[in-house]
């Protein structure tokens, strides 16, 4: 019996949680036995009894709360709804959250570990045992560790879904083997933020902002979009104005007060012009700038003979940015001058309540895209809105990652396959270049795990990945840990089924708003059965088939790598409560909740629960503000004992002890500051200058590889935006969610009517889109919702499989033929679109969609930005009507051309290999898995004759 509850709930952050707004919300005291009528039995009133168990959605990075309704009669999950007590999502989810039930019940899901029975990629599989999988990998990894080949073990992650767990595993093994998807995603935006403040993501306080500027489609998609979208709308309802820069009229742009359809890559020019207006019109926060920007360092280094005063710095700023006039920015971007001026003024007037966000979008598309994020942060610095109510905090101030027991020492290994000498500043691993590096003989992989990661489909130049994965000299052993079939899993040795969001443990925290919280993903059927007194030793015993959870997989594998503890690995996987015994997964989290989450033990005790019971019951916890403050943390004062005996630099105020920075002195007081070399906000980056890029030492505009001047429409050339997400899908792991594919099953090429006429296509016509290395054939969609001169195609669709009944889910994929036809040329043709199929789910026979989209990423070469390392996604393309013989979904790729483009972009780098300090990378720059400082040093190779 669903009830109406109008509850007022104030979160520790002071934010009013919106439980009160929900029309239907089971109160926690009734979660153990919640009763609803069976809708299918209507008009009879048949009661169904549910146990409600919270977990965390795994369908994007936002980590929203879910509540699983476990039917007490069947012992199965009936549905998922939002968890109103989750501080980030507050009971609301996007379509992908409830669609978790499709993933649980997917008739195509992999239920048992599979081993290839033929050659790699041949598509022959046999069921194997987990014991066989674990022993095979343990033997291989143990040998690599013992023989000191510690750069041959690699874990390559698409969606992490947890904080810190894997870094601990790799640290315990002593390997430098963390690879990620980040340089096809966000490493560029991250670099722009990091170079300013030492933290690499923005966390806007939208709900309290007066002006919001988004360079993303953040109301519908993007990082933490659902939790943030709620707060953007709250901000708007309180009077905030919203501006959205996007060449596409996204759902977000359609809700904005200002839609700014900039030419891609010109955003930096617009933002710097806005910065100049704010300075010229004296709208900047003078005191904040004076105190927190490293202007002294800049003047002393670059203008040593000029007055070393803040006023003079402002004069120099005006000079530096003199060319960024509204008319210059208008010319570059195509926006109106008046609009640029108007928005700059509103940002200036919003002051400390200016919230701004960019993620992927322009930063991910363009050469020099990292300058977009850097220029955007410049506006936040000018307005003094860093970490203020209504402003934008660095992510680390709004995120909480608790420490586990017994942290391993960082490894002393540096893996040049991840951070090669050409990219010393790359914000994340150079993962898109792995196939080229292996082909060039830079190394090999003895044991390779891809984890919820599908590089064959997701990455540019996917055929290079197929060639790498099928080469057993380059990749000796490969397993895909995945809840769902993928194009990449086809080319592995083992496909290892892992749990979806309701079948695994993880701990998550995201910077969704001005607070810090943790969310507990848990295997709901295991929790349910344990509550009913059934002993469960491993999560797979409660999951469908033999679906494991990864946490337990890594514990088991680590024990087998080091069975007697002699390698020093096993101790990290022994129970902190039962010395010498294997760690039970419950103990891992129990220890964290008891020891590392401020305020949780007290909150649990108030309800007569242990901290673990509290998290199992509610699924999340918001850290009280007094224990984990979130605003202006740079202003935290150091205690006199902290600075006793430390050195203070007279010019900059930087406080160091034995060379390690502690903080900064400003106006006679010692503050913690920012984790940058100067401990201030680095308008001037000595790092960029010292590491080969002096022309980028301050925020500046880099012409994108798809700058307007590079595109000639008269020659049929256009700029292709291939990056945008659909709100209903998530990369390649929503192929097992039938509801989502029922909503979204086509990715036509957006074309403006002016361009459509010039090209000679109408909506529904086939068009051939030709890139540097090949082409794809897709349907056109003629719309005013895109800027003329630009075409766009969502990257979410166009899944494929190579056999009728195996491979990528049939809800989502076309059956294709993919062949290497002659030297370096690959061709794909669809043999059959999406079709109904017979299964235990009657809906599979009702599939009505047929085409399922076109895959475009195969036709893109790699474009690694020479500074940030980010793949620059945007493409210069030719668009024309399809040629005779072209068919929907055709893909053609010339891998020789792809290799040439790789070499062209590699030649743009400036390797810093002969540094006097011997460093491979600045010590202060973060890495997702950070080896010991000693590993940052290049060990000079000793010639053999000297040995
Ligand atoms: S926003 Fe992401 S985490 Fe939240 S419900 Fe949607 S897919 Fe799940």
Short mmCIF file of N, CA and C in Angstrom, two decimals, residues 140-280:
data_model
loop_
_atom_site.label_atom_id
_atom_site.label_comp_id
_atom_site.label_asym_id
_atom_site.label_seq_id
_atom_site.Cartn_x
_atom_site.Cartn_y
_atom_site.Cartn_z
N UNK A 140 50.71 -16.82 -14.09
CA UNK A 140 51.30 -15.85 -15.02
C UNK A 140 51.77 -14.58 -14.27
N UNK A 141 50.94 -14.11 -13.37
CA UNK A 141 51.28 -12.86 -12.66
C UNK A 141 52.41 -13.12 -11.67
N UNK A 142 52.35 -14.24 -11.00
CA UNK A 142 53.42 -14.57 -10.04
C UNK A 142 54.78 -14.60 -10.76
N UNK A 143 54.79 -15.22 -11.94
CA UNK A 143 56.06 -15.30 -12.68
C UNK A 143 56.54 -13.90 -13.06
N UNK A 144 55.62 -13.04 -13.50
CA UNK A 144 56.01 -11.67 -13.89
C UNK A 144 56.58 -10.91 -12.69
N UNK A 145 55.98 -11.12 -11.52
CA UNK A 145 56.47 -10.41 -10.32
C UNK A 145 57.84 -10.95 -9.91
N UNK A 146 57.96 -12.25 -9.87
CA UNK A 146 59.23 -12.86 -9.43
C UNK A 146 60.36 -12.50 -10.38
N UNK A 147 60.03 -12.45 -11.68
CA UNK A 147 61.08 -12.16 -12.68
C UNK A 147 61.22 -10.66 -12.92
N UNK A 148 60.59 -9.88 -12.07
CA UNK A 148 60.68 -8.42 -12.13
C UNK A 148 60.24 -7.86 -13.50
N UNK A 149 59.20 -8.43 -14.03
CA UNK A 149 58.56 -7.89 -15.23
C UNK A 149 57.26 -7.22 -14.79
N UNK A 150 57.42 -6.25 -13.90
CA UNK A 150 56.24 -5.69 -13.23
C UNK A 150 55.46 -4.71 -14.09
N UNK A 151 56.00 -4.44 -15.28
CA UNK A 151 55.23 -3.59 -16.19
C UNK A 151 54.49 -4.45 -17.22
N UNK A 152 54.43 -5.75 -16.98
CA UNK A 152 53.74 -6.62 -17.94
C UNK A 152 52.38 -7.09 -17.42
N UNK A 153 52.00 -6.57 -16.27
CA UNK A 153 50.69 -6.90 -15.72
C UNK A 153 49.85 -5.64 -15.80
N UNK A 154 48.74 -5.71 -16.48
CA UNK A 154 47.96 -4.48 -16.68
C UNK A 154 46.47 -4.72 -16.44
N UNK A 155 45.91 -3.78 -15.69
CA UNK A 155 44.47 -3.75 -15.44
C UNK A 155 43.95 -2.51 -16.14
N UNK A 156 43.07 -2.70 -17.10
CA UNK A 156 42.65 -1.57 -17.94
C UNK A 156 41.16 -1.36 -17.71
N UNK A 157 40.84 -0.23 -17.11
CA UNK A 157 39.47 -0.05 -16.61
C UNK A 157 38.68 0.94 -17.47
N UNK A 158 37.45 0.55 -17.76
CA UNK A 158 36.52 1.49 -18.38
C UNK A 158 35.77 2.22 -17.28
N UNK A 159 34.83 1.54 -16.68
CA UNK A 159 34.08 2.15 -15.57
C UNK A 159 34.60 1.60 -14.26
N UNK A 160 35.27 2.41 -13.43
CA UNK A 160 35.80 1.88 -12.17
C UNK A 160 34.69 1.42 -11.23
N UNK A 161 33.79 2.34 -10.90
CA UNK A 161 32.68 1.94 -10.04
C UNK A 161 33.05 1.79 -8.58
N UNK A 162 34.29 2.06 -8.23
CA UNK A 162 34.69 1.97 -6.83
C UNK A 162 35.81 2.97 -6.59
N UNK A 163 36.02 3.30 -5.35
CA UNK A 163 37.09 4.24 -5.03
C UNK A 163 38.21 3.50 -4.31
N UNK A 164 39.36 3.43 -4.92
CA UNK A 164 40.56 3.00 -4.20
C UNK A 164 40.84 1.51 -4.16
N UNK A 165 39.84 0.68 -4.42
CA UNK A 165 40.05 -0.75 -4.20
C UNK A 165 41.14 -1.32 -5.11
N UNK A 166 41.05 -1.00 -6.40
CA UNK A 166 41.99 -1.61 -7.34
C UNK A 166 43.40 -1.05 -7.19
N UNK A 167 43.47 0.23 -6.84
CA UNK A 167 44.78 0.83 -6.62
C UNK A 167 45.49 0.08 -5.49
N UNK A 168 44.71 -0.33 -4.48
CA UNK A 168 45.30 -1.07 -3.37
C UNK A 168 45.78 -2.45 -3.85
N UNK A 169 44.99 -3.10 -4.69
CA UNK A 169 45.38 -4.42 -5.19
C UNK A 169 46.69 -4.31 -5.98
N UNK A 170 46.74 -3.34 -6.90
CA UNK A 170 47.94 -3.21 -7.74
C UNK A 170 49.14 -2.82 -6.90
N UNK A 171 48.90 -1.99 -5.90
CA UNK A 171 49.98 -1.60 -4.99
C UNK A 171 50.50 -2.83 -4.24
N UNK A 172 49.59 -3.68 -3.80
CA UNK A 172 50.01 -4.88 -3.08
C UNK A 172 50.84 -5.79 -3.99
N UNK A 173 50.50 -5.84 -5.24
CA UNK A 173 51.27 -6.68 -6.17
C UNK A 173 52.61 -6.01 -6.55
N UNK A 174 52.70 -4.70 -6.31
CA UNK A 174 53.94 -3.99 -6.65
C UNK A 174 54.12 -3.78 -8.14
N UNK A 175 53.01 -3.64 -8.86
CA UNK A 175 53.11 -3.42 -10.31
C UNK A 175 52.61 -2.01 -10.64
N UNK A 176 53.14 -1.44 -11.72
CA UNK A 176 52.60 -0.17 -12.21
C UNK A 176 51.70 -0.53 -13.38
N UNK A 177 50.49 -0.96 -13.07
CA UNK A 177 49.66 -1.56 -14.12
C UNK A 177 48.27 -1.01 -14.21
N UNK A 178 48.04 0.19 -13.65
CA UNK A 178 46.69 0.76 -13.76
C UNK A 178 46.56 1.53 -15.06
N UNK A 179 45.71 1.06 -15.93
CA UNK A 179 45.42 1.80 -17.15
C UNK A 179 43.93 2.14 -17.12
N UNK A 180 43.54 3.18 -17.82
CA UNK A 180 42.14 3.60 -17.74
C UNK A 180 41.65 4.05 -19.11
N UNK A 181 40.39 4.40 -19.14
CA UNK A 181 39.79 4.90 -20.39
C UNK A 181 39.92 6.42 -20.46
N UNK A 182 40.55 7.04 -19.48
CA UNK A 182 40.35 8.47 -19.26
C UNK A 182 40.84 9.35 -20.40
N UNK A 183 41.82 8.87 -21.19
CA UNK A 183 42.22 9.79 -22.26
C UNK A 183 41.34 9.69 -23.51
N UNK A 184 40.24 8.93 -23.44
CA UNK A 184 39.18 9.14 -24.44
C UNK A 184 37.99 9.85 -23.79
N UNK A 185 38.17 10.35 -22.59
CA UNK A 185 37.02 10.83 -21.82
C UNK A 185 37.25 12.23 -21.26
N UNK A 186 38.12 12.33 -20.27
CA UNK A 186 38.16 13.57 -19.51
C UNK A 186 39.55 14.06 -19.16
N UNK A 187 40.59 13.44 -19.69
CA UNK A 187 41.91 13.83 -19.19
C UNK A 187 42.25 15.27 -19.58
N UNK A 188 41.65 15.75 -20.65
CA UNK A 188 41.92 17.12 -21.06
C UNK A 188 41.31 18.13 -20.09
N UNK A 189 40.03 17.95 -19.79
CA UNK A 189 39.40 18.85 -18.82
C UNK A 189 40.14 18.77 -17.49
N UNK A 190 40.49 17.56 -17.11
CA UNK A 190 41.20 17.38 -15.84
C UNK A 190 42.51 18.17 -15.83
N UNK A 191 43.21 18.12 -16.96
CA UNK A 191 44.50 18.80 -16.99
C UNK A 191 44.31 20.31 -16.80
N UNK A 192 43.29 20.86 -17.46
CA UNK A 192 43.02 22.30 -17.33
C UNK A 192 42.78 22.72 -15.90
N UNK A 193 42.07 21.87 -15.15
CA UNK A 193 41.81 22.19 -13.74
C UNK A 193 43.06 21.95 -12.90
N UNK A 194 43.72 20.84 -13.19
CA UNK A 194 44.85 20.47 -12.34
C UNK A 194 45.97 21.52 -12.40
N UNK A 195 46.20 22.04 -13.58
CA UNK A 195 47.34 22.95 -13.73
C UNK A 195 47.09 24.25 -12.95
N UNK A 196 45.81 24.54 -12.70
CA UNK A 196 45.47 25.71 -11.87
C UNK A 196 45.58 25.42 -10.37
N UNK A 197 44.99 24.27 -9.97
CA UNK A 197 44.78 24.13 -8.52
C UNK A 197 45.21 22.80 -7.93
N UNK A 198 45.79 21.91 -8.76
CA UNK A 198 46.28 20.65 -8.22
C UNK A 198 45.20 19.62 -8.00
N UNK A 199 43.97 19.95 -8.33
CA UNK A 199 42.87 18.98 -8.26
C UNK A 199 42.19 19.03 -9.62
N UNK A 200 41.61 17.89 -10.04
CA UNK A 200 41.35 17.83 -11.47
C UNK A 200 39.91 17.77 -11.91
N UNK A 201 38.99 18.15 -11.05
CA UNK A 201 37.60 18.18 -11.50
C UNK A 201 36.86 19.32 -10.83
N UNK A 202 35.81 19.81 -11.47
CA UNK A 202 35.03 20.88 -10.84
C UNK A 202 33.83 20.32 -10.09
N UNK A 203 33.45 20.97 -9.03
CA UNK A 203 32.25 20.58 -8.30
C UNK A 203 31.42 21.82 -8.02
N UNK A 204 30.53 22.17 -8.93
CA UNK A 204 29.77 23.41 -8.76
C UNK A 204 28.66 23.27 -7.71
N UNK A 205 28.42 24.33 -6.99
CA UNK A 205 27.29 24.39 -6.05
C UNK A 205 26.14 25.07 -6.79
N UNK A 206 25.58 24.35 -7.75
CA UNK A 206 24.57 24.95 -8.63
C UNK A 206 23.37 25.50 -7.86
N UNK A 207 22.99 24.79 -6.81
CA UNK A 207 21.73 25.16 -6.14
C UNK A 207 21.77 26.57 -5.57
N UNK A 208 22.96 27.05 -5.27
CA UNK A 208 23.07 28.37 -4.64
C UNK A 208 23.72 29.41 -5.55
N UNK A 209 23.82 29.07 -6.82
CA UNK A 209 24.50 29.99 -7.75
C UNK A 209 23.55 31.10 -8.22
N UNK A 210 24.18 32.19 -8.63
CA UNK A 210 23.39 33.26 -9.26
C UNK A 210 23.54 33.20 -10.78
N UNK A 211 24.68 32.70 -11.24
CA UNK A 211 24.86 32.51 -12.68
C UNK A 211 25.59 31.19 -12.89
N UNK A 212 25.09 30.40 -13.85
CA UNK A 212 25.67 29.07 -14.12
C UNK A 212 26.10 29.04 -15.59
N UNK A 213 27.33 28.66 -15.81
CA UNK A 213 27.83 28.50 -17.19
C UNK A 213 28.25 27.05 -17.37
N UNK A 214 27.62 26.40 -18.32
CA UNK A 214 27.95 24.99 -18.61
C UNK A 214 28.54 24.89 -19.99
N UNK A 215 29.66 24.17 -20.10
CA UNK A 215 30.16 23.81 -21.41
C UNK A 215 30.00 22.30 -21.48
N UNK A 216 28.76 21.88 -21.51
CA UNK A 216 28.40 20.47 -21.51
C UNK A 216 26.88 20.43 -21.59
N UNK A 217 26.37 19.23 -21.81
CA UNK A 217 24.90 19.09 -21.82
C UNK A 217 24.48 18.48 -20.49
N UNK A 218 24.71 19.24 -19.45
CA UNK A 218 24.72 18.67 -18.12
C UNK A 218 23.35 18.45 -17.50
N UNK A 219 22.30 18.98 -18.13
CA UNK A 219 20.98 18.68 -17.58
C UNK A 219 20.52 17.29 -18.01
N UNK A 220 21.15 16.74 -19.03
CA UNK A 220 20.66 15.46 -19.53
C UNK A 220 21.72 14.35 -19.51
N UNK A 221 22.98 14.72 -19.63
CA UNK A 221 24.03 13.71 -19.67
C UNK A 221 25.29 14.30 -19.03
N UNK A 222 26.27 13.45 -18.84
CA UNK A 222 27.56 13.97 -18.38
C UNK A 222 27.84 13.54 -16.96
N UNK A 223 28.98 14.03 -16.47
CA UNK A 223 29.45 13.59 -15.17
C UNK A 223 28.47 14.02 -14.08
N UNK A 224 27.96 13.04 -13.35
CA UNK A 224 27.08 13.30 -12.20
C UNK A 224 25.88 14.15 -12.60
N UNK A 225 25.42 13.92 -13.85
CA UNK A 225 24.44 14.87 -14.37
C UNK A 225 23.13 14.82 -13.61
N UNK A 226 22.68 13.62 -13.20
CA UNK A 226 21.36 13.58 -12.54
C UNK A 226 21.39 14.35 -11.22
N UNK A 227 22.34 14.07 -10.33
CA UNK A 227 22.37 14.86 -9.09
C UNK A 227 22.58 16.35 -9.36
N UNK A 228 23.43 16.66 -10.34
CA UNK A 228 23.69 18.09 -10.59
C UNK A 228 22.52 18.73 -11.32
N UNK A 229 21.86 18.00 -12.20
CA UNK A 229 20.74 18.58 -12.93
C UNK A 229 19.66 19.04 -11.96
N UNK A 230 19.43 18.23 -10.91
CA UNK A 230 18.43 18.61 -9.91
C UNK A 230 18.76 19.97 -9.31
N UNK A 231 20.05 20.14 -9.06
CA UNK A 231 20.48 21.36 -8.37
C UNK A 231 20.57 22.55 -9.32
N UNK A 232 20.83 22.28 -10.59
CA UNK A 232 20.80 23.37 -11.57
C UNK A 232 19.37 23.93 -11.64
N UNK A 233 18.41 23.02 -11.67
CA UNK A 233 17.02 23.48 -11.74
C UNK A 233 16.64 24.21 -10.45
N UNK A 234 17.12 23.72 -9.31
CA UNK A 234 16.85 24.45 -8.05
C UNK A 234 17.43 25.86 -8.11
N UNK A 235 18.67 25.93 -8.61
CA UNK A 235 19.29 27.25 -8.75
C UNK A 235 18.46 28.14 -9.66
N UNK A 236 18.00 27.58 -10.76
CA UNK A 236 17.18 28.38 -11.69
C UNK A 236 15.87 28.81 -11.03
N UNK A 237 15.30 27.92 -10.25
CA UNK A 237 14.04 28.28 -9.59
C UNK A 237 14.24 29.39 -8.56
N UNK A 238 15.48 29.48 -8.07
CA UNK A 238 15.77 30.57 -7.12
C UNK A 238 16.26 31.83 -7.83
N UNK A 239 16.27 31.77 -9.16
CA UNK A 239 16.59 32.99 -9.91
C UNK A 239 17.90 32.97 -10.67
N UNK A 240 18.66 31.89 -10.57
CA UNK A 240 19.94 31.85 -11.29
C UNK A 240 19.68 31.84 -12.80
N UNK A 241 20.59 32.46 -13.52
CA UNK A 241 20.54 32.41 -14.98
C UNK A 241 21.49 31.30 -15.45
N UNK A 242 21.09 30.68 -16.55
CA UNK A 242 21.88 29.55 -17.07
C UNK A 242 22.30 29.83 -18.51
N UNK A 243 23.60 29.70 -18.75
CA UNK A 243 24.12 29.81 -20.13
C UNK A 243 24.78 28.48 -20.48
N UNK A 244 24.57 28.03 -21.72
CA UNK A 244 25.12 26.75 -22.16
C UNK A 244 25.85 26.95 -23.49
N UNK A 245 27.14 26.62 -23.47
CA UNK A 245 27.92 26.63 -24.71
C UNK A 245 27.89 25.24 -25.32
N UNK A 246 27.35 25.15 -26.50
CA UNK A 246 27.25 23.85 -27.18
C UNK A 246 26.80 24.11 -28.61
N UNK A 247 27.53 23.62 -29.59
CA UNK A 247 27.09 23.83 -30.97
C UNK A 247 25.79 23.12 -31.30
N UNK A 248 25.43 22.18 -30.43
CA UNK A 248 24.20 21.41 -30.61
C UNK A 248 23.14 21.96 -29.67
N UNK A 249 21.90 22.04 -30.15
CA UNK A 249 20.81 22.44 -29.25
C UNK A 249 20.43 21.20 -28.45
N UNK A 250 21.20 20.96 -27.40
CA UNK A 250 20.95 19.80 -26.54
C UNK A 250 19.71 20.09 -25.71
N UNK A 251 19.22 19.07 -25.00
CA UNK A 251 18.10 19.33 -24.09
C UNK A 251 18.50 20.39 -23.07
N UNK A 252 19.77 20.37 -22.69
CA UNK A 252 20.27 21.34 -21.71
C UNK A 252 20.23 22.75 -22.30
N UNK A 253 20.74 22.89 -23.52
CA UNK A 253 20.74 24.21 -24.15
C UNK A 253 19.31 24.71 -24.30
N UNK A 254 18.38 23.78 -24.55
CA UNK A 254 16.99 24.21 -24.75
C UNK A 254 16.37 24.73 -23.46
N UNK A 255 16.95 24.39 -22.31
CA UNK A 255 16.43 24.87 -21.02
C UNK A 255 17.16 26.12 -20.54
N UNK A 256 18.15 26.56 -21.32
CA UNK A 256 19.02 27.65 -20.84
C UNK A 256 18.42 29.02 -21.14
N UNK A 257 18.91 30.01 -20.40
CA UNK A 257 18.56 31.40 -20.73
C UNK A 257 19.36 31.85 -21.94
N UNK A 258 20.55 31.30 -22.09
CA UNK A 258 21.40 31.66 -23.23
C UNK A 258 21.94 30.39 -23.87
N UNK A 259 21.67 30.19 -25.12
CA UNK A 259 22.31 29.09 -25.87
C UNK A 259 23.45 29.72 -26.67
N UNK A 260 24.64 29.25 -26.47
CA UNK A 260 25.82 29.82 -27.11
C UNK A 260 26.44 28.78 -28.04
N UNK A 261 25.98 28.73 -29.29
CA UNK A 261 26.49 27.68 -30.19
C UNK A 261 27.84 28.06 -30.80
N UNK A 262 28.85 27.97 -29.97
CA UNK A 262 30.21 28.33 -30.40
C UNK A 262 30.74 27.35 -31.44
N UNK A 263 31.58 27.84 -32.32
CA UNK A 263 32.33 26.93 -33.19
C UNK A 263 33.25 26.10 -32.28
N UNK A 264 33.22 24.76 -32.43
CA UNK A 264 34.01 23.93 -31.50
C UNK A 264 35.49 24.34 -31.45
N UNK A 265 35.99 24.47 -30.27
CA UNK A 265 37.39 24.85 -30.07
C UNK A 265 37.57 26.34 -29.83
N UNK A 266 36.54 27.13 -30.16
CA UNK A 266 36.69 28.58 -29.96
C UNK A 266 36.27 29.00 -28.55
N UNK A 267 35.84 28.05 -27.72
CA UNK A 267 35.34 28.39 -26.39
C UNK A 267 36.40 29.14 -25.58
N UNK A 268 37.66 28.74 -25.75
CA UNK A 268 38.72 29.41 -24.98
C UNK A 268 38.77 30.88 -25.34
N UNK A 269 38.64 31.20 -26.63
CA UNK A 269 38.68 32.61 -27.04
C UNK A 269 37.54 33.38 -26.39
N UNK A 270 36.37 32.78 -26.34
CA UNK A 270 35.21 33.46 -25.73
C UNK A 270 35.44 33.66 -24.24
N UNK A 271 35.92 32.63 -23.58
CA UNK A 271 36.11 32.72 -22.12
C UNK A 271 37.19 33.74 -21.77
N UNK A 272 38.25 33.78 -22.57
CA UNK A 272 39.30 34.77 -22.28
C UNK A 272 38.79 36.19 -22.57
N UNK A 273 37.93 36.33 -23.57
CA UNK A 273 37.34 37.64 -23.82
C UNK A 273 36.45 38.05 -22.64
N UNK A 274 35.73 37.10 -22.09
CA UNK A 274 34.90 37.39 -20.91
C UNK A 274 35.79 37.78 -19.73
N UNK A 275 36.91 37.06 -19.59
CA UNK A 275 37.84 37.38 -18.50
C UNK A 275 38.33 38.83 -18.65
N UNK A 276 38.65 39.18 -19.88
CA UNK A 276 39.15 40.54 -20.11
C UNK A 276 38.09 41.58 -19.75
N UNK A 277 36.85 41.32 -20.14
CA UNK A 277 35.77 42.28 -19.81
C UNK A 277 35.64 42.42 -18.30
N UNK A 278 35.70 41.29 -17.61
CA UNK A 278 35.57 41.34 -16.14
C UNK A 278 36.70 42.17 -15.52
N UNK A 279 37.90 42.06 -16.10
CA UNK A 279 39.02 42.86 -15.57
C UNK A 279 38.84 44.33 -15.95
N UNK A 280 38.55 44.57 -17.24
CA UNK A 280 38.42 45.96 -17.72
C UNK A 280 37.34 46.69 -16.94
#
